[in-house]
PDB file of C-alpha atoms and ligand atoms in Angstrom:
ATOM      1  CA  MET U   1      43.751   9.018  -5.432  1.00 44.00           C
ATOM      2  CA  LEU U   2      42.757   5.789  -4.957  1.00 52.00           C
ATOM      3  CA  ALA U   3      39.065   4.400  -4.487  1.00 67.00           C
ATOM      4  CA  THR U   4      39.681   3.859  -0.182  1.00 75.00           C
ATOM      5  CA  SER U   5      43.408   3.885   1.606  1.00 80.00           C
ATOM      6  CA  ALA U   6      44.777   2.604   4.177  1.00 81.00           C
ATOM      7  CA  LEU U   7      45.774   4.371   7.503  1.00 85.00           C
ATOM      8  CA  ASP U   8      48.704   6.043   7.377  1.00 90.00           C
ATOM      9  CA  ASP U   9      51.040   5.376  10.852  1.00 89.00           C
ATOM     10  CA  THR U  10      49.705   8.695  12.177  1.00 91.00           C
ATOM     11  CA  LEU U  11      46.258   8.386  11.986  1.00 93.00           C
ATOM     12  CA  ILE U  12      46.811   4.761  13.945  1.00 91.00           C
ATOM     13  CA  ASP U  13      49.635   6.738  16.310  1.00 92.00           C
ATOM     14  CA  THR U  14      45.998   8.908  16.983  1.00 95.00           C
ATOM     15  CA  LEU U  15      43.743   7.077  17.728  1.00 95.00           C
ATOM     16  CA  ALA U  16      45.505   4.360  19.774  1.00 93.00           C
ATOM     17  CA  GLN U  17      47.507   7.625  21.970  1.00 93.00           C
ATOM     18  CA  ARG U  18      44.614   9.531  22.080  1.00 94.00           C
ATOM     19  CA  GLY U  19      41.095   6.959  21.480  1.00 95.00           C
ATOM     20  CA  TRP U  20      39.591   8.836  18.022  1.00 97.00           C
ATOM     21  CA  VAL U  21      40.898  10.100  15.211  1.00 97.00           C
ATOM     22  CA  VAL U  22      39.112  12.042  11.757  1.00 97.00           C
ATOM     23  CA  SER U  23      40.096  12.477   8.494  1.00 97.00           C
ATOM     24  CA  ASP U  24      39.330  13.088   4.939  1.00 96.00           C
ATOM     25  CA  GLU U  25      41.307  11.688   2.673  1.00 94.00           C
ATOM     26  CA  LEU U  26      40.243   7.827   2.444  1.00 95.00           C
ATOM     27  CA  ILE U  27      37.446   7.729   0.508  1.00 96.00           C
ATOM     28  CA  SER U  28      37.168   8.831  -2.744  1.00 95.00           C
ATOM     29  CA  PRO U  29      34.654  11.397  -3.836  1.00 96.00           C
ATOM     30  CA  GLU U  30      33.107   8.587  -6.315  1.00 96.00           C
ATOM     31  CA  LEU U  31      32.810   6.764  -3.442  1.00 97.00           C
ATOM     32  CA  HIS U  32      30.817   7.909  -0.834  1.00 96.00           C
ATOM     33  CA  HIS U  33      28.699   9.949  -4.041  1.00 97.00           C
ATOM     34  CA  GLY U  34      28.137   6.295  -4.879  1.00 98.00           C
ATOM     35  CA  LEU U  35      27.419   5.413  -1.342  1.00 98.00           C
ATOM     36  CA  LEU U  36      24.974   8.553  -0.932  1.00 98.00           C
ATOM     37  CA  SER U  37      23.002   6.684  -3.610  1.00 98.00           C
ATOM     38  CA  SER U  38      23.036   3.224  -2.694  1.00 98.00           C
ATOM     39  CA  CYS U  39      22.041   4.669   0.526  1.00 98.00           C
ATOM     40  CA  ARG U  40      18.692   7.295  -0.915  1.00 98.00           C
ATOM     41  CA  GLN U  41      17.397   4.269  -2.835  1.00 98.00           C
ATOM     42  CA  HIS U  42      17.761   2.230   0.456  1.00 98.00           C
ATOM     43  CA  TRP U  43      15.324   4.960   1.717  1.00 98.00           C
ATOM     44  CA  ASP U  44      13.359   5.353  -1.184  1.00 98.00           C
ATOM     45  CA  ALA U  45      12.435   1.799  -1.448  1.00 98.00           C
ATOM     46  CA  GLY U  46      10.777   2.249   2.399  1.00 98.00           C
ATOM     47  CA  ASP U  47      14.385   0.198   3.710  1.00 97.00           C
ATOM     48  CA  PHE U  48      14.625   2.663   6.480  1.00 98.00           C
ATOM     49  CA  LYS U  49      13.217   1.336  10.159  1.00 96.00           C
ATOM     50  CA  PRO U  50      13.661   4.113  13.280  1.00 95.00           C
ATOM     51  CA  ALA U  51      16.472   3.450  15.422  1.00 93.00           C
ATOM     52  CA  ALA U  52      15.645   2.013  18.811  1.00 86.00           C
ATOM     53  CA  VAL U  53      18.049   2.420  22.328  1.00 87.00           C
ATOM     54  CA  GLY U  54      18.738  -0.052  24.766  1.00 82.00           C
ATOM     55  CA  LYS U  55      18.467  -3.747  24.020  1.00 77.00           C
ATOM     56  CA  GLY U  56      17.305  -7.271  24.715  1.00 79.00           C
ATOM     57  CA  LYS U  57      13.919  -5.866  26.391  1.00 80.00           C
ATOM     58  CA  ALA U  58      14.348  -2.211  27.298  1.00 81.00           C
ATOM     59  CA  LEU U  59      15.107  -2.022  23.505  1.00 87.00           C
ATOM     60  CA  ALA U  60      12.511   1.100  22.535  1.00 87.00           C
ATOM     61  CA  ARG U  61      12.275   3.783  20.224  1.00 89.00           C
ATOM     62  CA  HIS U  62      12.879   7.315  22.558  1.00 89.00           C
ATOM     63  CA  PRO U  63      13.106   9.641  19.694  1.00 87.00           C
ATOM     64  CA  ARG U  64      13.964  12.489  22.008  1.00 88.00           C
ATOM     65  CA  ILE U  65      16.711  10.587  22.684  1.00 91.00           C
ATOM     66  CA  ARG U  66      17.774   9.691  19.138  1.00 93.00           C
ATOM     67  CA  ASN U  67      15.086   9.799  16.034  1.00 93.00           C
ATOM     68  CA  ASP U  68      17.285   9.045  13.096  1.00 96.00           C
ATOM     69  CA  SER U  69      16.285   6.069  11.914  1.00 97.00           C
ATOM     70  CA  ILE U  70      18.543   3.358   9.926  1.00 97.00           C
ATOM     71  CA  TYR U  71      18.515   0.500   7.224  1.00 98.00           C
ATOM     72  CA  TRP U  72      21.340  -2.646   7.897  1.00 97.00           C
ATOM     73  CA  ILE U  73      23.722  -3.617   5.523  1.00 97.00           C
ATOM     74  CA  GLU U  74      23.522  -7.153   4.138  1.00 96.00           C
ATOM     75  CA  ALA U  75      26.641  -7.670   3.198  1.00 95.00           C
ATOM     76  CA  GLU U  76      26.394 -11.086   1.531  1.00 94.00           C
ATOM     77  CA  GLN U  77      24.393  -8.575  -1.173  1.00 92.00           C
ATOM     78  CA  ALA U  78      26.390  -6.153  -0.981  1.00 96.00           C
ATOM     79  CA  GLN U  79      26.946  -4.777  -4.473  1.00 96.00           C
ATOM     80  CA  GLY U  80      28.948  -1.947  -5.847  1.00 97.00           C
ATOM     81  CA  PRO U  81      30.423   1.101  -4.080  1.00 97.00           C
ATOM     82  CA  VAL U  82      28.627  -0.549  -1.017  1.00 98.00           C
ATOM     83  CA  ARG U  83      30.958  -3.854  -1.731  1.00 97.00           C
ATOM     84  CA  GLN U  84      33.809  -1.534  -2.197  1.00 97.00           C
ATOM     85  CA  PHE U  85      33.738  -0.173   0.643  1.00 97.00           C
ATOM     86  CA  LEU U  86      33.003  -3.276   2.698  1.00 97.00           C
ATOM     87  CA  ASP U  87      36.054  -4.886   1.121  1.00 96.00           C
ATOM     88  CA  TRP U  88      37.741  -1.928   2.120  1.00 96.00           C
ATOM     89  CA  THR U  89      37.060  -1.762   5.851  1.00 96.00           C
ATOM     90  CA  GLU U  90      38.217  -5.949   6.025  1.00 95.00           C
ATOM     91  CA  THR U  91      42.063  -4.169   4.850  1.00 94.00           C
ATOM     92  CA  LEU U  92      41.221  -1.804   7.585  1.00 94.00           C
ATOM     93  CA  ARG U  93      39.978  -4.547  10.182  1.00 95.00           C
ATOM     94  CA  GLU U  94      43.255  -6.577   9.343  1.00 94.00           C
ATOM     95  CA  GLN U  95      45.496  -3.832   9.789  1.00 93.00           C
ATOM     96  CA  LEU U  96      43.754  -2.291  13.076  1.00 94.00           C
ATOM     97  CA  ASN U  97      44.456  -5.987  14.234  1.00 94.00           C
ATOM     98  CA  ARG U  98      47.997  -5.476  12.915  1.00 92.00           C
ATOM     99  CA  GLU U  99      49.081  -2.574  13.852  1.00 90.00           C
ATOM    100  CA  LEU U 100      46.862  -2.140  17.128  1.00 87.00           C
ATOM    101  CA  PHE U 101      44.561  -4.233  19.099  1.00 67.00           C
ATOM    102  CA  ALA U 102      43.963  -8.005  18.301  1.00 58.00           C
ATOM    103  CA  GLY U 103      41.286  -9.515  17.502  1.00 89.00           C
ATOM    104  CA  LEU U 104      38.380  -7.560  15.777  1.00 95.00           C
ATOM    105  CA  LYS U 105      36.673  -9.964  14.311  1.00 95.00           C
ATOM    106  CA  SER U 106      33.599  -8.676  12.858  1.00 95.00           C
ATOM    107  CA  THR U 107      31.540  -5.572  11.619  1.00 96.00           C
ATOM    108  CA  GLU U 108      28.595  -4.064  11.132  1.00 96.00           C
ATOM    109  CA  PHE U 109      26.978  -1.362   9.234  1.00 98.00           C
ATOM    110  CA  HIS U 110      24.001   0.812   8.747  1.00 98.00           C
ATOM    111  CA  PHE U 111      22.752   4.056   6.889  1.00 98.00           C
ATOM    112  CA  ALA U 112      21.424   6.665   8.189  1.00 98.00           C
ATOM    113  CA  ARG U 113      19.095   9.561   7.934  1.00 98.00           C
ATOM    114  CA  TYR U 114      18.735  12.096  10.312  1.00 98.00           C
ATOM    115  CA  PRO U 115      15.663  13.902   9.503  1.00 97.00           C
ATOM    116  CA  GLN U 116      15.493  18.117   9.564  1.00 96.00           C
ATOM    117  CA  GLY U 117      15.404  18.798  13.797  1.00 95.00           C
ATOM    118  CA  GLY U 118      17.246  15.206  14.272  1.00 96.00           C
ATOM    119  CA  VAL U 119      19.397  14.206  17.916  1.00 95.00           C
ATOM    120  CA  TYR U 120      21.492  11.670  18.980  1.00 96.00           C
ATOM    121  CA  LYS U 121      22.514  12.541  22.688  1.00 96.00           C
ATOM    122  CA  LYS U 122      25.425  12.198  24.452  1.00 97.00           C
ATOM    123  CA  HIS U 123      25.774   7.171  24.815  1.00 95.00           C
ATOM    124  CA  LEU U 124      28.729   5.483  24.662  1.00 95.00           C
ATOM    125  CA  ASP U 125      28.708   2.694  21.701  1.00 94.00           C
ATOM    126  CA  GLN U 126      29.285   0.377  23.708  1.00 89.00           C
ATOM    127  CA  HIS U 127      26.207  -2.065  25.639  1.00 74.00           C
ATOM    128  CA  LYS U 128      26.972  -2.249  29.376  1.00 70.00           C
ATOM    129  CA  GLY U 129      28.375  -5.547  30.216  1.00 71.00           C
ATOM    130  CA  GLN U 130      29.192  -6.773  26.304  1.00 74.00           C
ATOM    131  CA  ALA U 131      32.278  -5.080  25.064  1.00 72.00           C
ATOM    132  CA  HIS U 132      31.709  -6.664  21.540  1.00 90.00           C
ATOM    133  CA  ARG U 133      31.993  -3.012  20.135  1.00 93.00           C
ATOM    134  CA  SER U 134      35.600  -2.506  19.953  1.00 94.00           C
ATOM    135  CA  ILE U 135      35.904   0.997  17.181  1.00 96.00           C
ATOM    136  CA  SER U 136      32.845   2.685  15.944  1.00 97.00           C
ATOM    137  CA  LEU U 137      33.537   4.234  12.376  1.00 98.00           C
ATOM    138  CA  VAL U 138      31.105   7.484  11.291  1.00 98.00           C
ATOM    139  CA  LEU U 139      31.427   8.671   6.998  1.00 98.00           C
ATOM    140  CA  TYR U 140      28.777  11.356   6.070  1.00 98.00           C
ATOM    141  CA  LEU U 141      27.791  10.908   3.114  1.00 98.00           C
ATOM    142  CA  ASN U 142      25.609  14.438   2.570  1.00 98.00           C
ATOM    143  CA  GLN U 143      27.782  16.336  -0.225  1.00 96.00           C
ATOM    144  CA  THR U 144      27.444  19.751   1.271  1.00 97.00           C
ATOM    145  CA  TRP U 145      27.351  20.681   4.617  1.00 98.00           C
ATOM    146  CA  THR U 146      27.782  24.550   6.467  1.00 97.00           C
ATOM    147  CA  ASP U 147      28.117  25.080  10.393  1.00 97.00           C
ATOM    148  CA  ASP U 148      24.718  26.676   9.971  1.00 97.00           C
ATOM    149  CA  ASP U 149      23.450  22.844   9.398  1.00 98.00           C
ATOM    150  CA  GLY U 150      24.502  22.484  13.003  1.00 98.00           C
ATOM    151  CA  GLY U 151      24.127  18.092  13.109  1.00 98.00           C
ATOM    152  CA  GLN U 152      28.310  17.439  14.484  1.00 98.00           C
ATOM    153  CA  LEU U 153      29.378  14.809  16.040  1.00 98.00           C
ATOM    154  CA  CYS U 154      30.402  16.230  19.775  1.00 98.00           C
ATOM    155  CA  LEU U 155      33.128  14.102  21.147  1.00 98.00           C
ATOM    156  CA  TYR U 156      33.630  14.130  24.904  1.00 98.00           C
ATOM    157  CA  ALA U 157      36.086  13.169  27.603  1.00 97.00           C
ATOM    158  CA  THR U 158      36.599   9.686  28.538  1.00 95.00           C
ATOM    159  CA  ASP U 159      36.844  11.312  32.603  1.00 95.00           C
ATOM    160  CA  ASP U 160      34.269  13.726  32.395  1.00 97.00           C
ATOM    161  CA  ASN U 161      31.834  12.874  29.732  1.00 95.00           C
ATOM    162  CA  THR U 162      31.243  17.512  29.754  1.00 97.00           C
ATOM    163  CA  ARG U 163      34.286  18.609  29.192  1.00 98.00           C
ATOM    164  CA  GLU U 164      33.686  18.130  24.870  1.00 98.00           C
ATOM    165  CA  LEU U 165      37.616  17.501  22.998  1.00 97.00           C
ATOM    166  CA  ALA U 166      35.859  18.188  19.473  1.00 98.00           C
ATOM    167  CA  ARG U 167      32.967  19.505  17.114  1.00 98.00           C
ATOM    168  CA  VAL U 168      33.101  17.510  13.873  1.00 98.00           C
ATOM    169  CA  LEU U 169      31.319  18.575  10.803  1.00 98.00           C
ATOM    170  CA  PRO U 170      28.983  16.237   8.931  1.00 98.00           C
ATOM    171  CA  GLN U 171      30.777  16.966   5.693  1.00 97.00           C
ATOM    172  CA  ALA U 172      30.925  15.386   2.161  1.00 97.00           C
ATOM    173  CA  GLY U 173      33.505  12.354   2.561  1.00 97.00           C
ATOM    174  CA  ARG U 174      35.059  12.555   6.298  1.00 98.00           C
ATOM    175  CA  LEU U 175      35.602   9.600   8.369  1.00 98.00           C
ATOM    176  CA  VAL U 176      35.361   9.228  12.320  1.00 98.00           C
ATOM    177  CA  LEU U 177      36.924   6.758  13.795  1.00 97.00           C
ATOM    178  CA  PHE U 178      36.574   6.669  17.385  1.00 97.00           C
ATOM    179  CA  ARG U 179      36.863   3.596  20.536  1.00 95.00           C
ATOM    180  CA  SER U 180      33.819   2.545  21.229  1.00 95.00           C
ATOM    181  CA  ASP U 181      34.211   1.899  25.373  1.00 93.00           C
ATOM    182  CA  LEU U 182      36.090   4.478  26.211  1.00 94.00           C
ATOM    183  CA  VAL U 183      34.321   8.038  24.006  1.00 97.00           C
ATOM    184  CA  PRO U 184      31.202   9.672  24.786  1.00 97.00           C
ATOM    185  CA  HIS U 185      29.552  11.547  21.956  1.00 98.00           C
ATOM    186  CA  ALA U 186      26.419  12.809  20.858  1.00 98.00           C
ATOM    187  CA  VAL U 187      25.115  14.915  16.921  1.00 98.00           C
ATOM    188  CA  LEU U 188      23.730  17.680  17.947  1.00 98.00           C
ATOM    189  CA  PRO U 189      20.707  19.178  16.305  1.00 97.00           C
ATOM    190  CA  CYS U 190      20.559  19.109  12.168  1.00 98.00           C
ATOM    191  CA  SER U 191      19.079  21.617   9.802  1.00 97.00           C
ATOM    192  CA  GLN U 192      19.230  19.309   7.151  1.00 97.00           C
ATOM    193  CA  THR U 193      18.997  15.911   6.390  1.00 98.00           C
ATOM    194  CA  ARG U 194      21.786  13.704   7.401  1.00 98.00           C
ATOM    195  CA  TRP U 195      22.776  10.868   5.771  1.00 98.00           C
ATOM    196  CA  SER U 196      26.010   9.209   7.048  1.00 98.00           C
ATOM    197  CA  LEU U 197      27.024   5.502   7.484  1.00 98.00           C
ATOM    198  CA  SER U 198      28.115   4.422  10.407  1.00 98.00           C
ATOM    199  CA  GLY U 199      29.119   0.890  12.282  1.00 97.00           C
ATOM    200  CA  TRP U 200      31.276  -1.399  14.803  1.00 96.00           C
ATOM    201  CA  PHE U 201      34.323  -3.519  15.118  1.00 96.00           C
ATOM    202  CA  ARG U 202      33.280  -6.100  16.510  1.00 94.00           C
ATOM    203  CA  THR U 203      35.400  -8.356  18.985  1.00 93.00           C
ATOM    204  CA  ASP U 204      32.879 -11.127  18.529  1.00 87.00           C
ATOM    205  CA  ALA U 205      32.361 -13.890  15.326  1.00 73.00           C
ATOM    206  CA  THR U 206      29.197 -13.228  14.686  1.00 61.00           C
ATOM    207  CA  LEU U 207      26.081 -11.766  15.687  1.00 54.00           C
ATOM    208  CA  LEU U 208      23.727 -12.261  18.154  1.00 50.00           C
ATOM    209  CA  PRO U 209      20.181 -12.158  17.133  1.00 47.00           C
ATOM    210  CA  VAL U 210      19.527  -8.761  18.751  1.00 47.00           C
ATOM    211  CA  ALA U 211      18.282  -5.426  17.419  1.00 45.00           C
ATOM    212  CA  PRO U 212      21.730  -3.460  17.489  1.00 46.00           C
ATOM    213  CA  LEU U 213      21.011   0.209  19.070  1.00 44.00           C
TER     214      LEU U 213
HETATM  215  O1  AKG Q   1      26.101   9.697  12.575  1.00 95.33           O
HETATM  216  C1  AKG Q   1      27.318  10.340  14.383  1.00 95.33           C
HETATM  217  O2  AKG Q   1      28.084  11.573  14.173  1.00 95.33           O
HETATM  218  C2  AKG Q   1      26.940   9.459  14.712  1.00 95.33           C
HETATM  219  C3  AKG Q   1      26.145   8.794  15.095  1.00 95.33           C
HETATM  220  C4  AKG Q   1      26.568   7.510  16.638  1.00 95.33           C
HETATM  221  O3  AKG Q   1      27.096   7.881  17.643  1.00 95.33           O
HETATM  222  C5  AKG Q   1      25.626   6.324  16.092  1.00 95.33           C
HETATM  223  O4  AKG Q   1      25.543   6.172  14.881  1.00 95.33           O
HETATM  224  O5  AKG Q   1      25.844   5.485  17.639  1.00 95.33           O
HETATM  225 FE1  FE2 Q   2      27.023   6.284  18.980  1.00 95.33          FE
END
């Protein structure tokens, strides 16, 4: 398998029609191992910060809503597996623009670490009144994960956010794409440290100087 693959027609159609899609085939084991190493190096270097919720003046830590820590990837300095991943997301952005929606202009990605007991309560990734985040991407990095470890990503219906559509186990190399504006989702409590790489395809070209989610 190549280190990374393009989305095939089925994945593209599913994303277009259903608003979310899961694939275990897009990122090679070598690449997600490399990303996990890089993620852990940033953790060991003390680069992660507790994640906040909200925006602008309302931005604050709410550990009962989410208690992960994140490290925003600096694209200009990215090397090795991170560079390879970011280059792939550029190809993906072009593919999504070509085959689905025009107008994805930029991306942003962070590593995330949920401690034991980590959660992220139900939310949408698009801030109210700000349509910049269009497609969300999550790639799971733990090498082993079983049902007993919890930490599933729960996806809910757009028209009824109490109706659960799927529970995605955060297994190594599994990648989820979903509409940031339409798919409510939550991270269920996990019982081992949970590592991931997540980010957004945006419809604006440059990031506003605000702290993201
Ligand atoms: O890690 C996940 O499964 C989802 C994380 C999430 O919802 C977010 O960072 O906005
Ligand atoms: Fe989210």
